[in-house]
Coordinates of C-alpha atoms in Angstrom, one line a residue:
M8 CA -13.7 11.1 -25.1
N9 CA -15.2 12.1 -21.7
V10 CA -13.9 9.0 -19.8
I11 CA -10.4 9.5 -18.3
F12 CA -8.2 6.5 -17.6
P13 CA -6.1 8.0 -14.8
R14 CA -2.8 7.0 -13.4
A15 CA -2.8 6.0 -9.7
F16 CA -0.8 7.9 -7.1
A17 CA 0.5 6.9 -3.7
F18 CA 3.3 7.7 -1.2
A19 CA 5.6 5.0 0.2
V20 CA 6.9 6.0 3.7
D21 CA 10.2 4.3 4.6
D22 CA 11.8 3.8 8.0
L23 CA 8.9 3.5 10.5
G24 CA 9.7 1.4 13.5
W25 CA 12.9 3.1 14.6
N26 CA 12.9 4.2 18.3
Y27 CA 15.5 6.9 17.6
G28 CA 15.9 9.0 14.5
S29 CA 19.7 9.8 14.8
N30 CA 21.8 8.4 12.0
I31 CA 24.4 6.2 13.6
H32 CA 26.3 5.9 10.3
L33 CA 27.4 9.5 10.8
Q34 CA 29.0 8.5 14.2
T35 CA 30.5 5.2 13.1
K36 CA 30.9 3.7 9.7
R37 CA 29.6 0.4 11.1
G38 CA 26.3 1.8 12.2
P39 CA 22.9 1.7 10.3
F40 CA 21.3 4.6 8.5
R41 CA 18.1 5.7 10.3
L42 CA 16.0 8.8 9.8
G43 CA 18.7 11.4 9.9
V44 CA 16.9 13.4 12.5
E45 CA 18.0 14.0 16.1
R46 CA 15.1 13.0 18.2
K47 CA 13.2 10.1 19.7
M48 CA 10.3 8.7 17.8
K49 CA 6.9 8.5 19.6
L50 CA 3.3 7.4 19.1
D51 CA 2.2 10.8 17.9
D52 CA 4.6 10.4 14.9
Y53 CA 2.5 7.4 13.7
K54 CA -0.7 9.3 14.2
V55 CA 0.4 11.9 11.6
L56 CA 0.2 9.3 8.8
V57 CA -3.2 8.0 10.1
Q58 CA -4.7 11.5 10.2
V59 CA -3.7 12.2 6.6
G60 CA -4.9 8.8 5.4
K61 CA -8.2 9.1 7.2
S62 CA -8.8 12.6 5.9
V63 CA -8.1 11.7 2.3
G64 CA -9.5 8.1 2.3
V65 CA -6.3 6.3 1.5
R66 CA -4.3 3.5 3.2
I67 CA -0.8 4.8 3.3
Q68 CA 2.0 2.3 2.7
G69 CA 4.2 2.3 5.8
L70 CA 7.5 0.4 5.6
F71 CA 8.9 -0.8 9.0
V72 CA 12.4 -1.5 10.4
L73 CA 11.9 -3.6 13.5
C74 CA 15.2 -4.2 15.3
E75 CA 14.6 -1.5 17.9
M76 CA 11.1 -2.9 18.5
D77 CA 12.8 -6.2 19.6
R78 CA 11.7 -6.8 23.2
E79 CA 13.4 -10.2 23.6
N80 CA 16.8 -9.6 22.0
I81 CA 16.2 -12.2 19.3
C82 CA 18.3 -10.2 16.8
A83 CA 21.3 -11.7 18.6
K84 CA 20.3 -15.0 17.0
Y85 CA 20.7 -13.4 13.6
P86 CA 24.0 -11.6 13.9
T87 CA 24.0 -10.1 10.4
T88 CA 20.9 -8.0 11.2
T89 CA 22.7 -5.4 13.4
M90 CA 26.1 -3.9 14.0
F91 CA 26.3 -5.7 17.4
G92 CA 26.0 -9.2 16.0
T93 CA 25.6 -11.8 18.8
K94 CA 26.1 -9.1 21.4
W95 CA 22.9 -7.3 20.5
N96 CA 21.0 -6.0 23.6
N97 CA 18.0 -3.8 23.1
T98 CA 17.1 -3.5 26.8
K99 CA 17.4 0.3 26.7
N100 CA 14.6 0.6 24.1
V101 CA 12.1 -1.8 25.7
N102 CA 9.2 0.2 27.1
D103 CA 5.4 0.2 27.3
E104 CA 5.1 2.7 24.4
Q105 CA 6.3 0.0 22.0
I106 CA 3.3 -2.1 22.8
E107 CA 1.0 1.0 22.6
I108 CA 2.5 1.9 19.2
M109 CA 2.0 -1.6 17.7
N110 CA -1.5 -1.9 19.1
Y111 CA -2.2 1.5 17.4
V112 CA -0.8 0.3 14.1
K113 CA -3.0 -2.8 14.3
K114 CA -6.1 -0.8 15.2
Q115 CA -5.4 1.7 12.4
A116 CA -4.8 -0.8 9.6
A117 CA -7.5 0.9 7.5
Y118 CA -5.3 3.9 7.0
L119 CA -1.7 2.7 7.7
E120 CA -0.3 -0.4 6.0
F121 CA 2.2 -2.4 8.0
G122 CA 4.8 -3.2 5.3
L123 CA 8.3 -4.8 5.3
H124 CA 11.4 -2.7 5.0
G125 CA 14.0 -4.5 7.1
V126 CA 15.3 -5.6 10.5
G127 CA 18.4 -3.3 10.9
H128 CA 18.4 -1.6 7.5
E129 CA 21.9 -2.8 6.6
Y130 CA 23.8 -6.1 6.5
W131 CA 26.9 -6.9 8.6
D132 CA 29.1 -9.8 7.5
A133 CA 30.8 -12.3 9.8
E134 CA 33.6 -9.9 10.5
G135 CA 31.2 -7.1 11.4
H136 CA 31.8 -5.1 8.2
L137 CA 28.8 -3.1 7.1
K138 CA 27.4 -3.9 3.6
R139 CA 25.0 -1.6 1.8
S140 CA 22.3 -2.8 2.2
E141 CA 20.1 -5.4 3.9
W142 CA 18.7 -7.3 0.9
Y143 CA 21.4 -6.9 -1.8
D144 CA 25.0 -5.4 -1.7
I145 CA 24.6 -2.4 -4.0
E146 CA 28.2 -1.3 -3.5
S147 CA 29.8 -4.7 -4.4
H148 CA 27.0 -5.6 -6.8
K149 CA 26.5 -9.0 -5.1
P150 CA 23.5 -10.7 -3.6
I151 CA 23.3 -11.2 0.1
P152 CA 23.8 -15.0 0.9
E153 CA 20.5 -16.8 0.4
R154 CA 20.6 -18.2 4.0
E155 CA 20.9 -14.7 5.4
I156 CA 18.0 -13.4 3.4
I157 CA 15.9 -16.2 4.9
N158 CA 17.3 -15.4 8.4
H159 CA 16.4 -11.7 8.1
I160 CA 12.9 -12.6 7.1
A161 CA 12.7 -15.0 10.0
C162 CA 14.0 -12.4 12.4
F163 CA 11.4 -9.9 11.2
K164 CA 8.7 -12.5 11.8
E165 CA 9.9 -13.3 15.3
I166 CA 9.8 -9.6 16.2
M167 CA 6.2 -9.4 14.8
A168 CA 5.3 -12.3 17.0
Q169 CA 6.3 -10.4 20.1
Y170 CA 3.3 -8.2 19.3
G171 CA 0.9 -11.0 18.5
L172 CA 1.3 -10.6 14.7
T173 CA 1.4 -14.3 13.9
K174 CA -0.5 -16.7 11.6
K175 CA -1.8 -18.5 14.6
N176 CA -3.4 -15.2 15.8
G177 CA -4.9 -14.6 12.3
H178 CA -2.4 -12.1 11.0
S179 CA -0.5 -12.3 7.7
F180 CA 3.1 -11.4 6.8
P181 CA 3.3 -8.0 5.1
R182 CA 2.1 -8.0 1.5
S183 CA 4.1 -4.9 0.5
F184 CA 7.9 -4.4 0.5
V185 CA 10.5 -1.7 -0.1
P186 CA 14.2 -2.7 0.1
C187 CA 16.4 -0.6 2.3
A188 CA 18.6 1.7 0.2
Y189 CA 17.0 0.2 -3.0
S190 CA 18.8 -3.1 -2.4
Y191 CA 16.6 -5.2 -4.5
W192 CA 18.0 -8.5 -5.9
W193 CA 16.2 -8.5 -9.3
N194 CA 16.6 -11.9 -10.8
P195 CA 13.3 -13.0 -12.2
Y196 CA 14.5 -15.3 -14.9
N197 CA 16.7 -17.5 -12.7
K198 CA 15.9 -20.0 -9.9
L199 CA 16.7 -17.6 -7.0
S200 CA 15.9 -13.9 -6.5
L201 CA 14.7 -11.7 -3.7
G202 CA 11.2 -12.0 -5.1
K203 CA 11.3 -15.8 -4.7
F204 CA 12.0 -15.5 -0.9
L205 CA 9.5 -12.7 -0.5
S206 CA 6.6 -14.3 -2.4
E207 CA 7.0 -17.5 -0.3
Q208 CA 6.1 -15.4 2.7
G209 CA 3.1 -13.7 1.1
V210 CA 4.6 -10.5 -0.3
K211 CA 2.9 -9.4 -3.5
Y212 CA 3.9 -5.8 -4.1
A213 CA 7.3 -4.0 -4.1
N214 CA 8.7 -0.7 -5.2
T215 CA 12.3 0.6 -5.4
D216 CA 14.6 2.8 -7.4
F217 CA 15.8 0.6 -10.3
D218 CA 18.7 3.0 -11.0
A219 CA 20.5 1.6 -8.0
I220 CA 20.6 -1.9 -9.5
R221 CA 21.2 -1.2 -13.2
E222 CA 23.8 -4.1 -13.4
L223 CA 20.8 -6.5 -12.8
N224 CA 19.0 -5.2 -15.9
P225 CA 15.7 -4.3 -14.2
P226 CA 12.7 -3.0 -16.1
Q227 CA 13.3 0.2 -18.1
G228 CA 11.5 3.5 -17.8
N229 CA 10.8 5.8 -14.9
N230 CA 7.5 4.1 -14.4
G231 CA 8.8 0.7 -15.3
G232 CA 7.9 -2.5 -13.5
G233 CA 7.6 -6.3 -13.8
F234 CA 7.1 -9.6 -12.1
D235 CA 9.8 -11.3 -10.0
H236 CA 8.7 -14.8 -8.9
G237 CA 5.2 -13.7 -8.0
V238 CA 6.1 -10.2 -6.7
H239 CA 5.1 -7.2 -8.8
V240 CA 7.9 -4.7 -8.5
I241 CA 7.6 -1.1 -9.8
N242 CA 10.0 1.8 -10.0
R243 CA 9.8 4.8 -7.8
I244 CA 11.5 8.2 -7.8
N245 CA 12.4 10.8 -5.3
Y246 CA 10.9 14.2 -6.3
G247 CA 12.9 16.5 -4.1
N248 CA 11.8 15.4 -0.6
E249 CA 15.2 14.2 0.6
W250 CA 15.2 11.3 3.2
P251 CA 16.5 13.1 6.3
A252 CA 14.5 16.4 5.7
F253 CA 11.8 17.4 8.1
A254 CA 8.5 18.6 6.7
S255 CA 9.4 17.9 3.1
L256 CA 6.8 17.4 0.3
P257 CA 7.8 16.7 -3.4
T258 CA 9.1 19.8 -5.1
I259 CA 8.8 18.5 -8.7
P260 CA 5.3 19.4 -10.0
L261 CA 2.8 16.6 -10.3
K262 CA 2.6 16.8 -14.1
K263 CA 6.3 16.1 -14.3
Q264 CA 6.3 13.1 -12.0
Q265 CA 6.7 9.9 -14.1
S266 CA 6.5 7.2 -11.5
D267 CA 3.1 6.3 -10.0
I268 CA 4.5 5.8 -6.5
I269 CA 6.4 8.6 -4.7
E270 CA 9.4 8.0 -2.5
S271 CA 9.2 9.5 1.0
H272 CA 10.6 8.9 4.4
W273 CA 9.1 9.2 7.9
A274 CA 11.0 12.5 8.6
N275 CA 9.3 14.1 5.6
W276 CA 6.0 13.8 7.4
L277 CA 7.2 15.3 10.7
T278 CA 8.1 18.7 11.9
E279 CA 11.1 19.7 14.1
D280 CA 8.8 22.1 15.9
S281 CA 5.7 20.2 17.1
S282 CA 3.6 23.3 17.0
L283 CA 3.9 23.2 13.2
Q284 CA 2.8 19.6 12.8
K285 CA -0.9 20.4 12.3
E286 CA 0.0 22.7 9.4
L287 CA 2.1 20.0 7.8
I288 CA -0.7 17.5 8.0
H289 CA -3.0 19.9 6.2
S290 CA -0.2 20.4 3.5
F291 CA -0.2 16.6 2.8
I292 CA -4.0 16.5 2.7
D293 CA -3.9 19.4 0.2
Y294 CA -1.3 17.5 -1.8
Y295 CA -3.6 14.5 -2.1
N296 CA -6.5 16.6 -3.0
A297 CA -4.5 18.3 -5.7
V298 CA -3.8 14.9 -7.1
G299 CA -7.5 14.0 -7.1
Q300 CA -8.4 17.3 -8.8
S301 CA -5.8 16.9 -11.6
E302 CA -7.0 15.6 -14.9
D303 CA -5.1 12.3 -15.3
R304 CA -4.2 11.2 -11.7
Y305 CA -6.1 10.0 -8.7
P306 CA -5.1 8.9 -5.1
A307 CA -5.1 5.1 -5.0
K308 CA -7.2 3.7 -2.1
N309 CA -4.6 1.1 -1.2
T310 CA -1.4 -0.7 -2.4
E311 CA -3.3 -3.4 -4.3
Q312 CA -5.3 -0.8 -6.2
L313 CA -2.1 1.2 -7.0
H314 CA -0.5 -1.9 -8.6
S315 CA -3.8 -2.9 -10.3
Q316 CA -4.1 0.4 -12.0
W317 CA -0.5 0.3 -13.1
L318 CA -1.1 -3.1 -14.7
Y319 CA -4.3 -2.0 -16.4
K320 CA -2.7 1.2 -17.7
K321 CA 0.1 -0.8 -19.2
Y322 CA -1.8 -3.8 -20.7
T323 CA -5.5 -2.7 -21.1
H324 CA -6.8 -0.8 -24.1
I325 CA -9.9 1.4 -23.9
D326 CA -11.7 3.0 -26.7
Q327 CA -14.7 5.4 -26.6
T328 CA -16.4 5.3 -30.0
Q329 CA -19.6 6.9 -28.9
T330 CA -20.9 8.8 -25.9
E331 CA -21.7 6.7 -22.8
Y332 CA -20.1 3.6 -24.3
L333 CA -16.6 2.3 -23.7
S334 CA -14.9 -0.8 -25.1
I335 CA -12.3 -2.4 -22.8
D336 CA -9.8 -4.9 -24.1
N337 CA -8.0 -6.7 -21.3
R338 CA -6.7 -9.7 -23.3
A339 CA -3.0 -8.6 -23.1
M340 CA -3.0 -8.8 -19.3
P341 CA -0.1 -11.1 -18.2
F342 CA -1.0 -14.5 -16.7
E343 CA 1.2 -13.6 -13.7
A344 CA -1.3 -11.0 -12.6
Y345 CA -3.8 -13.8 -12.0
T346 CA -1.5 -16.6 -10.7
N347 CA -0.7 -14.5 -7.6
N348 CA -4.1 -12.8 -7.4
M349 CA -2.7 -9.4 -8.1
L350 CA -5.6 -7.5 -9.6
G351 CA -8.2 -5.4 -8.0
N352 CA -10.2 -2.5 -9.4
M353 CA -9.7 -0.7 -12.7
V354 CA -10.5 2.9 -12.0
L355 CA -12.1 5.3 -14.5
K356 CA -12.8 9.0 -14.0
I357 CA -15.7 11.0 -15.7
P358 CA -15.9 14.8 -15.1
L359 CA -19.4 15.9 -14.0
K360 CA -21.1 19.2 -14.3
K361 CA -22.8 20.5 -11.2
G362 CA -25.9 18.6 -10.2
M363 CA -25.2 15.7 -12.6
H364 CA -24.5 12.1 -11.7
I365 CA -23.9 8.7 -13.2
C366 CA -27.5 7.3 -13.3
T367 CA -26.7 3.9 -14.7
A368 CA -23.5 2.0 -15.1
S369 CA -22.8 -1.6 -16.2
I370 CA -19.9 -3.7 -17.5
N371 CA -20.9 -6.6 -19.7
N372 CA -24.4 -6.0 -18.3
M373 CA -23.2 -6.6 -14.8
P374 CA -23.0 -4.0 -12.0
I375 CA -19.8 -2.0 -11.5
A376 CA -18.0 -2.7 -8.2
A377 CA -18.2 0.7 -6.6
Y378 CA -18.8 4.4 -7.2
L379 CA -17.6 7.7 -5.8
E380 CA -18.3 11.4 -6.6
Q381 CA -15.3 13.5 -5.6
Y382 CA -13.2 16.3 -7.0
G383 CA -16.0 17.3 -9.4
A384 CA -15.9 13.9 -11.1
A385 CA -17.4 10.4 -11.0
F386 CA -15.0 7.6 -10.1
L387 CA -16.1 4.2 -11.4
Y388 CA -14.4 1.2 -9.7
L389 CA -14.8 -1.7 -12.1
P390 CA -14.7 -5.3 -10.9
R391 CA -11.6 -7.3 -11.3
L392 CA -11.2 -7.9 -15.1
E393 CA -10.4 -11.2 -16.7
R394 CA -8.4 -11.6 -20.0
K395 CA -11.2 -10.7 -22.3
K396 CA -13.1 -7.9 -23.9
Y397 CA -15.7 -5.8 -22.0
V398 CA -18.2 -3.1 -22.8
L399 CA -18.9 -0.4 -20.2
K400 CA -22.3 1.4 -20.6
Y401 CA -23.2 4.4 -18.5
C402 CA -25.6 7.3 -18.5
I403 CA -25.2 10.8 -17.1
S404 CA -28.3 12.7 -15.7
S405 CA -29.5 14.6 -12.7
N406 CA -30.6 11.3 -11.1
K407 CA -28.5 8.9 -9.1
M408 CA -28.2 5.1 -9.5
P409 CA -30.7 3.2 -7.4
F410 CA -28.0 0.8 -6.1
Y411 CA -24.3 1.3 -5.7
I412 CA -21.5 1.1 -3.1
I413 CA -20.1 4.5 -2.1
N414 CA -16.4 3.9 -2.2
D415 CA -15.2 6.5 0.3
G416 CA -13.1 4.1 2.4
T417 CA -9.8 2.3 1.8
Y418 CA -11.2 -1.1 1.2
T419 CA -11.5 -2.8 -2.2
V420 CA -14.8 -4.0 -3.6
Y421 CA -14.0 -6.7 -6.1
S422 CA -17.5 -7.4 -7.5
V423 CA -21.3 -7.0 -6.9
M424 CA -23.5 -10.0 -7.9
S425 CA -27.3 -9.4 -7.7
A426 CA -30.1 -11.9 -8.0
E427 CA -33.8 -11.5 -7.3
K428 CA -33.6 -11.9 -3.6
K429 CA -29.8 -11.6 -2.8
T430 CA -26.9 -9.3 -3.4
V431 CA -23.3 -10.6 -2.8
I432 CA -20.5 -8.0 -2.3
A433 CA -17.0 -9.5 -2.6
L434 CA -14.4 -7.2 -0.9
M435 CA -11.1 -6.8 0.9
M436 CA -11.6 -5.0 4.2
Y437 CA -8.8 -3.3 6.1
G438 CA -9.1 -2.3 9.8
T439 CA -12.4 -0.9 10.9
Q440 CA -14.4 1.1 8.4
T441 CA -18.0 1.9 7.4
L442 CA -19.2 0.4 4.1
K443 CA -22.0 2.6 2.7
I444 CA -24.5 1.1 0.2
K445 CA -27.2 3.0 -1.6
C446 CA -30.0 0.4 -1.6
I447 CA -33.4 -0.6 -0.4
K448 CA -33.4 -1.9 3.2
P449 CA -32.4 -5.5 3.3
K450 CA -34.2 -8.1 5.5
S451 CA -31.0 -9.6 6.7
I452 CA -27.2 -9.2 6.4
Y453 CA -24.4 -11.6 7.1
V454 CA -20.7 -12.2 6.3
D455 CA -19.3 -15.5 5.0
T456 CA -15.9 -15.2 6.7
D457 CA -14.8 -15.2 10.4
G458 CA -12.1 -12.6 9.5
I459 CA -14.7 -9.8 9.0
T460 CA -17.2 -8.8 11.7
I461 CA -20.2 -6.5 11.5
L462 CA -19.9 -4.2 14.4
D463 CA -23.0 -2.1 13.7
Q464 CA -25.6 -1.4 11.0
K465 CA -27.8 1.5 10.3
Y466 CA -30.3 2.3 7.5
K467 CA -31.0 5.9 6.7
K468 CA -34.5 6.1 5.1
D469 CA -34.2 9.7 4.0
C470 CA -31.3 8.9 1.6
S471 CA -31.8 5.1 1.3
I472 CA -28.2 4.4 2.5
L473 CA -27.2 1.3 4.5
E474 CA -24.2 1.8 6.7
L475 CA -22.3 -1.3 7.8
Q476 CA -19.4 -0.8 10.3
L477 CA -17.1 -3.7 9.5
K478 CA -13.9 -4.8 11.2
A479 CA -11.2 -6.9 9.6
H480 CA -9.1 -8.9 12.0
D481 CA -5.9 -9.4 10.0
I482 CA -3.6 -6.4 10.1
Q483 CA -3.1 -7.0 6.3
G484 CA -6.8 -7.2 5.7
N485 CA -9.4 -9.9 5.2
S486 CA -11.4 -10.8 2.1
G487 CA -14.9 -12.1 2.2
N488 CA -18.5 -11.7 1.0
I489 CA -21.2 -9.4 2.4
I490 CA -24.6 -10.9 1.7
L491 CA -27.7 -8.8 1.6
N492 CA -31.0 -10.7 1.5

């Protein structure tokens, strides 16, 4: 079998958004946990993640805590979000760099995902007592009151609005979530759960450490996962990069890592000595490249693709009975994967000898969604699969396919539909990126949604590649169709 069905790989980065890294909990038992590092956070600390994502071609999942980004003291309206309750005053943190940071996060949505972590990281009851943590009391093994879960989400949204991140302005609520201190209220078979409140706001994907909530009987296994009222929740594990440690990559070898997503915290990506930051950035890039070069893993382009591959790996059976022919049985995929529009690409990996390429590839006699040659292999990005059987046919030779999308960005191409005079490319675009298409020069090009804009287009005759610079308006990405006539 020369087709590899790899596991996806991604980092989740907790605790972005804090203005100061010092851990107040060490000073007072009433204070929140932060980054555990003694320094002020700045714009350059966000650029680190973007530089890695851009170099590797991945959209890194960033999880934000927003109380110190509050410019209007609205946290005082929601007293359980901070240790100061109704006396919350964030004036000392309000500065122009906050606006610069959030504008940068919006601009770099192609490489850094704006995800939900929390407002103040913990929960403070009416008497001001700290409860661990914001979304579920893991010490008392009790859910946070339902009204307070709703209030914390509302507070997060109001702080987002201070930076123009509103539905009115064309921006969605975060689609990914990590609970602070693993405080996930797992309750999928009852009327109320954390997943219910999150899905109502548009959250689709979550990851946590299920070991922290064993009393709730979460999914079993180090790479376990399941659906909670429309949210797909998967397990994650820390592999030696402790949360307050500067410049800390996983210490457990990749082959021994059992979860698809890796726990990390902002401090892990930063250096105490700024002169060493460039070296650390290269270390993270090298780590991603090592994942891509491994036999059975690959760096997921984005969070949706990570969860899609997890679902396909769990529920889809593939069988290669002959060379260049693969049967795919997706009939066991749960209906929940479709009701909340969870699925994206299924990714396959085929090792290539030097000078060789995939010269043809089709699934049920239709084009594959996208293609990439990297790490000495061909990566086939299949279109979103329905609950049925498929046949993938491909051919390896020294020639290249006459038409394909070069998937070197962080977007998702869902499908390619070609007729005699028109090709329709369905995709999810994040931020500003260049979509590269190997094709004959089209007579005209347009997009069928206002959320995606064509900023520039170039056709390189020498290699027959069309380059479309596209911009998605929504910080969480926009879906639409690119039509080539």
